């Protein structure tokens, strides 16, 4: 199946913005998302193909407007909910609780 | 939007990661400290210095180079580099007639054990879309202009197969030892968006 992830040969994406002396992670949260990948695999919640497929299932506009590690976050939330490891409502309450804590 | 899988997440990704970590920790499915050790490996030990050592060895040891080009996974493991996202490696050699360039059009496949984690541009839409359709223009944006007589070969990485470029050894390095040669080799030269420059004088 093709999809928005199948970018090879597509026009209109503009110039390549390479960054000199780029850090491995651009924010502490990216570092944590990267680490969670190992939990996804070691916990048996998904394999690499399921993980990639969860990214490929993103809505095209969301896929193109979010960063790489946001794709990972999306895949992790999607798969943990689909596999029943966490519940959508638990996650939403956690978002709300943490959001209040940050005010 | 209607197709969305669940209620919209907060816009702050830091909050979303924190929420996931917190939920998994409460369920005793995650030990946050254990993750740090793994992440630190990628911050300190796994990166393009590894690939540079492979390249320098290939430049100085013709029998190693032969093994590297015929069974890259095993030859790279000889130097101690193996594992996740490098299980099946192919090394492609640049010559005066052929220049190789790596991409992953579908996502971000990249040889972690030898190059570490990929830079943002490698994972972003402009490089992924354009490398396969206008490689000369892409290389020009990296400051590399190749004459038309040089053939450019593009290697589209997959989850199963990862590539690394063996760049050409620059002129003027005949007297350099392996360690000094490794210091000249850059990440971009092993992706194919640059050549290795000779020693600065």
Coordinates of C-alpha atoms in Angstrom, one line a residue:
Chain A
X1 CA 0.0 0.0 0.0
X2 CA 1.4 3.4 -0.8
X3 CA 1.0 6.4 1.5
X4 CA 2.4 9.7 2.6
X5 CA 5.6 8.0 3.9
X6 CA 6.4 6.9 0.4
X7 CA 8.2 10.1 -0.4
X8 CA 10.8 9.0 -3.1
X9 CA 10.5 11.1 -6.2
X10 CA 7.9 13.5 -4.8
X11 CA 8.3 17.1 -5.8
X12 CA 7.7 20.3 -3.7
X13 CA 9.4 19.5 -0.4
X14 CA 11.9 22.3 -0.7
X15 CA 15.6 22.6 0.2
X16 CA 17.5 20.3 2.5
X17 CA 18.3 22.0 5.8
X18 CA 21.4 20.4 7.1
X19 CA 22.7 21.6 10.4
X20 CA 26.4 21.9 11.2
X21 CA 27.5 20.1 14.4
X22 CA 24.1 18.8 14.9
X23 CA 23.4 17.4 18.4
X24 CA 22.2 13.8 18.7
X25 CA 19.0 15.0 20.3
X26 CA 17.5 18.4 20.0
X27 CA 15.6 18.4 23.2
X28 CA 15.5 16.2 26.4
X29 CA 12.1 14.8 25.3
X30 CA 13.5 13.4 22.1
X31 CA 16.1 11.6 24.1
X32 CA 13.3 10.0 26.3
X33 CA 11.2 9.0 23.2
X34 CA 14.3 7.3 21.7
X35 CA 14.8 5.3 24.9
X36 CA 11.2 4.2 25.0
X37 CA 11.7 2.4 21.7
X38 CA 13.7 -0.2 23.6
X39 CA 10.8 -0.6 26.0
X40 CA 8.4 -1.1 23.1
X41 CA 10.6 -3.9 21.8
X42 CA 11.8 -5.5 25.0
X43 CA 8.3 -5.4 26.5
X44 CA 7.1 -7.2 23.4
X45 CA 4.5 -4.5 22.6
X46 CA 5.5 -4.4 19.0
X47 CA 8.2 -5.4 16.5
X48 CA 10.0 -3.0 14.2
X49 CA 7.5 -3.6 11.3
X50 CA 4.5 -2.8 13.5
X51 CA 6.2 0.3 14.7
X52 CA 6.9 1.6 11.2
X53 CA 3.4 0.7 10.1
X54 CA 2.0 2.7 13.0
X55 CA 3.9 5.7 11.7
X56 CA 2.7 5.0 8.1
X57 CA -0.9 5.0 9.3
X58 CA -0.6 8.6 10.4
X59 CA -2.9 11.1 8.7
X60 CA -0.9 12.6 5.8
X61 CA -1.2 16.2 7.0
X62 CA -0.1 15.3 10.5
X63 CA 2.8 13.1 9.1
X64 CA 4.2 16.1 7.1
X65 CA 3.7 18.7 9.8
X66 CA 5.3 16.9 12.8
X67 CA 8.9 16.0 13.6
X68 CA 10.6 12.6 13.4
X69 CA 10.4 11.9 17.1
X70 CA 6.8 13.0 17.2
X71 CA 6.1 10.3 14.6
X72 CA 7.7 7.9 17.1
X73 CA 5.5 9.2 19.9
X74 CA 2.4 8.8 17.8
X75 CA 3.4 5.2 17.0
X76 CA 4.0 4.4 20.7
X77 CA 0.7 5.9 21.9
X78 CA -1.2 4.1 19.1
X79 CA 0.4 0.7 19.6
X80 CA 0.2 0.8 23.4
X81 CA -3.5 1.6 23.2
X82 CA -4.2 -0.9 20.5
X83 CA -2.4 -3.7 22.4
X84 CA -4.3 -2.9 25.5
X85 CA -1.2 -2.0 27.5
X86 CA -2.7 1.4 28.4
X87 CA -6.1 2.8 28.0
X88 CA -6.9 5.9 26.0
X89 CA -8.8 7.5 29.0
X90 CA -5.8 6.8 31.3
X91 CA -3.5 8.6 28.8
X92 CA -6.0 11.5 28.5
X93 CA -6.2 11.9 32.3
X94 CA -2.4 11.8 32.5
X95 CA -2.2 14.5 29.9
X96 CA -4.6 16.6 31.8
X97 CA -2.9 16.1 35.2
X98 CA 0.6 16.8 33.8
X99 CA -0.8 19.8 31.9
X100 CA -2.2 21.3 35.1
X101 CA 1.1 20.6 37.0
X102 CA 2.9 22.7 34.4
X103 CA 0.8 25.8 34.8
Chain B
X1 CA -10.6 15.4 12.7
X2 CA -12.9 12.4 12.1
X3 CA -10.1 10.0 11.1
X4 CA -8.2 10.7 14.3
X5 CA -7.5 7.7 16.4
X6 CA -8.3 9.3 19.7
X7 CA -8.8 12.6 21.4
X8 CA -6.2 15.1 20.3
X9 CA -3.0 14.9 22.2
X10 CA -1.5 18.0 23.7
X11 CA 0.8 20.0 21.4
X12 CA 3.7 19.7 23.8
X13 CA 5.6 16.5 23.0
X14 CA 7.5 16.7 26.2
X15 CA 4.3 16.4 28.1
X16 CA 3.2 13.4 26.0
X17 CA 6.5 11.5 26.6
X18 CA 6.2 12.3 30.3
X19 CA 2.6 10.9 30.3
X20 CA 3.7 7.7 28.6
X21 CA 6.7 7.2 30.9
X22 CA 4.6 7.9 34.0
X23 CA 1.9 5.5 33.0
X24 CA 4.3 2.7 32.1
X25 CA 6.3 3.3 35.3
X26 CA 3.1 3.1 37.4
X27 CA 2.3 -0.2 35.8
X28 CA 5.8 -1.4 36.6
X29 CA 6.5 -1.9 32.9
X30 CA 9.3 0.7 32.8
X31 CA 12.4 1.4 34.8
X32 CA 13.3 5.0 33.7
X33 CA 16.9 4.7 35.0
X34 CA 17.5 1.6 32.9
X35 CA 16.6 3.5 29.8
X36 CA 19.3 6.1 30.5
X37 CA 22.0 3.5 30.2
X38 CA 20.8 2.5 26.8
X39 CA 20.4 6.1 25.6
X40 CA 23.9 7.0 26.8
X41 CA 25.4 4.2 24.6
X42 CA 24.1 6.1 21.6
X43 CA 25.4 9.5 23.0
X44 CA 28.9 8.2 23.8
X45 CA 29.8 5.0 22.1
X46 CA 27.8 4.4 18.9
X47 CA 28.4 7.0 16.2
X48 CA 30.3 7.8 13.0
X49 CA 33.7 7.3 14.7
X50 CA 33.0 3.6 14.4
X51 CA 32.4 3.8 10.7
X52 CA 35.4 5.9 10.3
X53 CA 37.6 3.2 11.8
X54 CA 36.1 0.7 9.4
X55 CA 36.9 2.9 6.5
X56 CA 40.5 3.6 7.7
X57 CA 41.1 -0.2 8.1
X58 CA 39.8 -0.8 4.6
X59 CA 42.1 1.9 3.2
X60 CA 45.2 0.4 4.9
X61 CA 44.5 -3.4 4.7
X62 CA 43.5 -4.7 1.2
X63 CA 42.5 -8.1 2.5
X64 CA 40.2 -6.4 5.0
X65 CA 38.7 -4.2 2.3
X66 CA 38.0 -7.3 0.2
X67 CA 36.2 -8.9 3.1
X68 CA 34.3 -5.7 3.8
X69 CA 33.0 -5.5 0.2
X70 CA 32.0 -9.1 0.1
X71 CA 30.5 -9.6 3.6
X72 CA 30.2 -6.3 5.3
X73 CA 28.3 -7.5 8.3
X74 CA 31.0 -9.9 9.3
X75 CA 33.9 -7.6 8.4
X76 CA 32.4 -4.7 10.5
X77 CA 31.8 -7.1 13.4
X78 CA 35.6 -7.9 13.3
X79 CA 36.1 -4.4 14.6
X80 CA 33.5 -4.9 17.3
X81 CA 30.5 -3.2 15.7
X82 CA 27.2 -5.0 15.4
X83 CA 23.7 -5.1 16.6
X84 CA 20.4 -3.3 16.2
X85 CA 19.9 -1.7 12.8
X86 CA 23.1 -3.1 11.5
X87 CA 22.2 -6.8 11.3
X88 CA 22.6 -7.0 7.6
X89 CA 25.1 -4.5 6.1
X90 CA 26.3 -3.8 2.6
X91 CA 29.3 -1.5 1.9
X92 CA 29.4 0.2 -1.5
X93 CA 32.7 1.6 -2.7
X94 CA 33.3 5.0 -4.3
X95 CA 35.7 5.1 -7.2
X96 CA 36.9 7.7 -9.7
X97 CA 34.0 6.6 -11.9
X98 CA 31.2 5.8 -9.4
X99 CA 29.8 7.8 -6.5
X100 CA 27.4 6.2 -4.1
X101 CA 24.6 7.9 -2.1
X102 CA 22.4 6.5 0.7
X103 CA 18.8 7.4 1.4
X104 CA 15.8 5.9 3.1
X105 CA 12.8 7.1 1.0
X106 CA 10.3 5.4 3.2
X107 CA 11.5 6.4 6.7
X108 CA 14.8 6.6 8.4
X109 CA 16.7 3.3 7.9
X110 CA 20.4 3.9 8.7
X111 CA 23.3 1.7 9.9
X112 CA 23.3 2.5 13.6
X113 CA 26.3 0.5 14.7
X114 CA 28.7 2.3 12.3
X115 CA 27.1 5.7 11.9
X116 CA 25.0 6.2 15.1
X117 CA 21.6 7.9 14.8
X118 CA 20.8 9.7 11.6
X119 CA 20.8 13.5 11.3
X120 CA 17.4 15.3 11.0
X121 CA 17.9 16.1 7.3
X122 CA 18.3 12.4 6.5
X123 CA 14.9 11.7 8.1
X124 CA 13.1 14.7 6.6
X125 CA 10.9 15.0 3.5
X126 CA 13.2 17.1 1.3
X127 CA 16.2 14.6 1.3
X128 CA 14.0 11.5 1.2
X129 CA 11.9 12.7 -1.8
X130 CA 14.7 14.3 -3.8
X131 CA 17.8 12.1 -3.4
X132 CA 16.3 9.5 -5.8
X133 CA 15.1 11.9 -8.5
X134 CA 17.7 14.7 -8.6
X135 CA 20.8 13.4 -6.8
X136 CA 23.1 15.9 -8.5
X137 CA 21.1 18.9 -7.3
X138 CA 20.9 17.4 -3.8
X139 CA 24.7 16.9 -3.7
X140 CA 25.2 20.4 -4.8
X141 CA 23.2 21.6 -1.8
X142 CA 25.8 19.8 0.3
X143 CA 28.6 21.6 -1.6
X144 CA 29.5 18.6 -3.7
X145 CA 29.5 19.1 -7.5
X146 CA 30.3 16.0 -9.5
X147 CA 31.1 16.0 -13.2
X148 CA 28.5 14.4 -15.5
X149 CA 31.0 11.7 -16.3
X150 CA 30.7 10.2 -12.8
X151 CA 27.9 7.7 -12.4
X152 CA 25.8 8.2 -9.3
X153 CA 24.3 5.2 -7.6
X154 CA 21.5 5.6 -5.1
X155 CA 20.9 3.0 -2.4
X156 CA 17.5 3.0 -0.8
X157 CA 17.9 1.4 2.6
X158 CA 15.3 -0.9 4.1
X159 CA 14.5 -2.3 7.5
X160 CA 16.3 -5.4 6.5
X161 CA 19.4 -4.0 4.7
X162 CA 21.5 -1.1 5.6
X163 CA 24.3 0.5 3.5
X164 CA 27.5 2.4 4.2
X165 CA 29.7 4.2 1.6
X166 CA 33.4 3.4 1.5
X167 CA 34.7 6.8 0.4
X168 CA 37.8 7.3 -1.7
X169 CA 41.0 7.8 0.2
X170 CA 42.1 11.4 -0.5
X171 CA 45.4 12.2 -2.2
X172 CA 48.3 13.2 0.0
X173 CA 47.5 10.7 2.8
X174 CA 50.0 8.1 1.7
X175 CA 52.1 8.6 4.9
X176 CA 49.2 8.6 7.3
X177 CA 48.6 5.7 9.7
X178 CA 45.2 4.1 10.3
X179 CA 44.3 6.3 13.3
X180 CA 45.1 9.5 11.5
X181 CA 43.2 8.4 8.5
X182 CA 40.1 7.6 10.6
X183 CA 40.1 11.2 11.9
X184 CA 39.6 12.5 8.3
X185 CA 36.5 10.4 7.6
X186 CA 33.2 12.2 8.2
X187 CA 29.7 11.0 8.6
X188 CA 28.6 12.7 5.4
X189 CA 31.3 10.9 3.5
X190 CA 30.0 7.6 4.6
X191 CA 26.4 8.6 3.6
X192 CA 27.7 9.9 0.2
X193 CA 26.8 13.6 0.6
X194 CA 30.5 14.5 0.8
X195 CA 34.0 13.3 -0.1
X196 CA 36.8 12.9 2.4
X197 CA 39.1 15.9 2.3
X198 CA 42.8 15.5 2.6
X199 CA 44.7 16.6 5.8
X200 CA 44.7 20.4 6.4
X201 CA 48.1 21.9 6.2

